[in-house]
XYZ file of C-alpha atoms in Angstrom:
233
model
C 245.173 192.466 54.990
C 242.437 194.757 56.311
C 244.417 195.721 59.319
C 247.565 196.337 57.138
C 245.467 198.451 54.712
C 244.206 200.431 57.706
C 247.486 200.809 59.276
C 248.876 202.082 55.990
C 246.095 204.524 55.618
C 246.611 205.882 59.250
C 250.398 206.203 58.527
C 249.639 208.204 55.422
C 247.265 210.475 57.218
C 249.707 211.202 60.108
C 252.615 211.971 57.566
C 250.395 214.207 55.613
C 249.156 216.101 58.698
C 251.334 215.302 61.897
C 249.827 218.285 63.703
C 246.799 215.884 64.413
C 248.864 213.902 66.778
C 250.837 216.962 68.280
C 247.737 218.794 69.171
C 246.134 215.875 70.945
C 247.536 215.427 74.383
C 245.899 212.168 75.153
C 247.408 210.608 72.023
C 250.893 212.073 72.697
C 250.774 210.592 76.288
C 249.837 207.228 74.832
C 252.861 207.398 72.348
C 255.207 208.512 75.277
C 253.918 205.421 77.295
C 254.366 203.059 74.556
C 258.043 204.363 73.916
C 258.873 203.841 77.603
C 257.432 200.418 77.718
C 259.625 199.517 74.649
C 262.625 200.926 76.408
C 262.209 198.619 79.417
C 262.343 199.349 83.170
C 266.194 199.750 83.456
C 266.310 202.859 81.409
C 265.412 206.271 82.591
C 263.884 208.368 79.875
C 264.892 211.954 80.920
C 262.953 213.350 77.898
C 259.786 211.680 79.182
C 260.380 213.253 82.575
C 261.094 216.559 81.111
C 257.932 216.330 79.027
C 255.769 215.546 82.225
C 257.235 218.595 83.991
C 256.509 220.821 81.044
C 253.161 219.529 80.790
C 252.365 220.088 84.456
C 253.638 223.747 84.068
C 251.574 224.287 81.107
C 248.340 223.119 83.023
C 249.280 225.416 85.804
C 249.670 228.265 83.317
C 246.477 227.594 81.574
C 244.483 227.418 84.964
C 246.102 230.959 85.786
C 245.264 232.264 82.421
C 241.629 231.261 82.955
C 241.621 232.675 86.263
C 243.076 236.072 85.102
C 240.414 236.247 82.171
C 237.623 235.505 84.588
C 238.749 238.088 87.025
C 239.181 240.626 84.289
C 235.781 239.897 82.885
C 234.082 240.166 86.400
C 236.002 243.378 86.955
C 234.913 245.022 83.877
C 231.385 243.774 84.442
C 231.391 245.185 87.852
C 232.904 248.640 86.577
C 229.964 248.951 84.091
C 227.439 248.248 86.591
C 228.797 250.955 88.935
C 228.949 253.409 86.018
C 225.333 252.699 85.208
C 224.291 253.116 88.863
C 226.122 256.517 89.100
C 224.430 257.761 85.969
C 221.015 256.787 87.374
C 221.851 258.191 90.763
C 222.601 261.576 89.306
C 219.359 261.702 87.083
C 216.801 263.213 89.531
C 216.419 267.024 89.692
C 215.416 267.390 93.241
C 216.775 266.157 96.553
C 213.856 263.996 97.493
C 213.885 262.192 94.140
C 217.630 261.738 94.579
C 217.267 259.929 97.762
C 214.191 257.712 96.764
C 215.992 256.853 93.499
C 218.484 254.873 95.614
C 215.856 252.220 96.594
C 214.537 251.968 93.116
C 216.563 252.637 90.024
C 219.925 252.391 91.746
C 219.186 249.381 93.893
C 217.938 247.507 90.828
C 221.130 248.188 88.837
C 223.362 247.201 91.597
C 221.210 244.069 92.307
C 220.916 244.841 96.069
C 217.740 244.133 98.157
C 218.045 247.115 100.576
C 219.725 250.392 100.497
C 219.634 253.078 103.268
C 221.314 256.243 104.072
C 222.259 256.860 107.581
C 222.802 260.460 108.772
C 224.075 261.250 112.374
C 222.314 264.101 114.076
C 222.223 266.023 117.323
C 218.461 266.659 116.942
C 215.969 264.265 118.598
C 212.687 265.912 117.564
C 210.717 264.315 114.653
C 211.165 265.768 111.339
C 208.539 265.592 108.531
C 211.200 264.606 106.028
C 211.748 261.423 107.871
C 208.116 260.510 107.223
C 208.381 261.062 103.605
C 211.818 259.436 103.216
C 211.634 256.681 105.752
C 212.148 254.083 103.245
C 215.722 255.236 102.411
C 216.732 257.687 105.314
C 217.355 256.941 109.008
C 218.954 259.144 111.527
C 221.316 258.105 114.487
C 223.258 259.522 117.409
C 226.632 260.803 116.873
C 229.239 257.947 116.827
C 226.795 255.437 115.440
C 228.601 255.067 112.031
C 231.977 254.330 113.657
C 230.597 251.873 116.103
C 228.481 250.041 113.376
C 231.333 249.868 110.980
C 233.493 248.070 113.458
C 234.173 250.481 116.278
C 237.612 249.735 117.933
C 237.789 246.308 116.439
C 240.673 246.989 114.029
C 241.500 250.064 112.033
C 238.842 252.265 110.623
C 238.001 251.545 107.002
C 235.754 253.464 104.596
C 234.209 250.493 103.172
C 233.164 247.306 105.055
C 231.841 244.105 103.519
C 230.525 241.476 105.784
C 227.610 239.261 107.012
C 224.763 241.123 108.214
C 224.467 241.758 111.932
C 221.376 240.632 113.947
C 220.816 244.267 115.134
C 220.327 245.740 111.726
C 216.772 246.338 111.945
C 217.092 250.009 112.161
C 218.897 249.966 109.038
C 217.072 247.431 106.864
C 213.617 247.865 108.235
C 211.107 245.091 107.525
C 213.630 243.313 105.295
C 216.036 242.731 108.151
C 214.911 239.057 108.439
C 216.011 238.302 104.749
C 219.154 240.328 104.684
C 222.352 238.075 104.931
C 225.257 240.275 103.802
C 225.888 244.053 103.676
C 228.086 246.765 102.280
C 228.875 249.775 104.481
C 230.267 252.876 103.024
C 231.378 255.641 105.269
C 230.381 259.191 103.874
C 232.366 262.465 104.594
C 229.608 265.178 104.198
C 231.855 268.159 104.406
C 233.509 270.278 107.075
C 231.302 270.858 110.194
C 228.972 268.133 109.394
C 228.659 264.748 111.150
C 229.488 261.622 109.041
C 226.996 259.553 107.272
C 226.841 255.953 105.961
C 225.441 254.288 102.787
C 224.281 250.827 103.515
C 223.538 248.309 101.001
C 221.959 244.833 101.977
C 221.548 241.650 100.045
C 219.577 238.362 100.651
C 222.600 236.460 99.129
C 225.032 235.821 102.128
C 227.935 235.712 99.635
C 227.187 238.917 97.591
C 229.305 240.970 100.068
C 232.434 239.294 101.659
C 235.478 240.645 103.502
C 237.788 239.060 100.939
C 236.329 241.037 97.996
C 237.625 244.133 96.613
C 236.235 247.588 97.641
C 237.508 249.964 95.043
C 234.386 250.195 92.938
C 232.205 250.658 95.937
C 234.652 253.327 97.273
C 234.297 255.086 93.932
C 230.488 254.842 94.084
C 230.478 256.197 97.702
C 232.736 259.149 96.669
C 230.419 260.230 93.856
C 227.373 259.921 96.393
C 228.972 261.915 99.137
C 229.984 264.694 96.714
C 226.480 264.884 95.247
C 225.100 264.997 98.840
C 227.356 267.868 99.799
C 225.949 269.967 97.036
C 222.236 269.224 98.148
C 223.172 270.044 101.712
C 224.691 273.373 100.669
C-alpha cells in the first residue's frame, strides 16, 4: 500500500509539473532506456536514435558556447589590462621617468617579470644615459633587432611570442636565469632612425606562446613607438 501511495504521489507531482522530468537529462535517458527495453530487441526506435544525435549536438553546442564565452572574457580582460598599461605608460612628464616607469608601474600592470627597450645605434662610446637607465635601456649594433626576432627564419613579424633564448642575458640582465618566455615587439622610431625593440619577459613559460593572438601587444607597441618618436624629436 505504501508503494502504491508513493507511486500515486509521484504521478500527481509529475502531472502537475512535467518540466521537472523534461529538464533532467539523466531522468529522460532512464525513461528512454526503459521504453527501448519494453519494445524489445527486434524493433529499432528511430525516435531514440534521433534523440541521441540531438543530445550529442546539444552537448557540442554547449561546449562551443562555453569556449566562446571564456575567450570573450579573456579578450575583454586583456584589453582592459592593455588600456590600463597605456595610461600608466603615458603618465610620466619627463623622458627618463617615461622609460623607468616601464619596469615598475607598466610591468606590474602587465604582470611581466622583465621589460627592456632595445635601441640600435652606430655609436660605440659610453653614454651617461645608459648608466642611469641600464635597468630598462640597452643598445645594440644595427641589425640586432631583425636577427633576434627571427632573422631569415620565416617572414618578418612585428610581434613575436616564444620561449626565451639562452643568449638573452643582454636583454633580461640578472633575471635571465628565471625568464622562460618572452614577447618581442618591433618599433618603428621614424624616418632616418634605426629600429628598436620592446621586450617583455616572464618566468611563466606559458605566458607568451606562438599560438596566442598578438593584436593587443601590437596596439601597445604602436602607442609606445609614437610616444618615443615625440620624445626623440
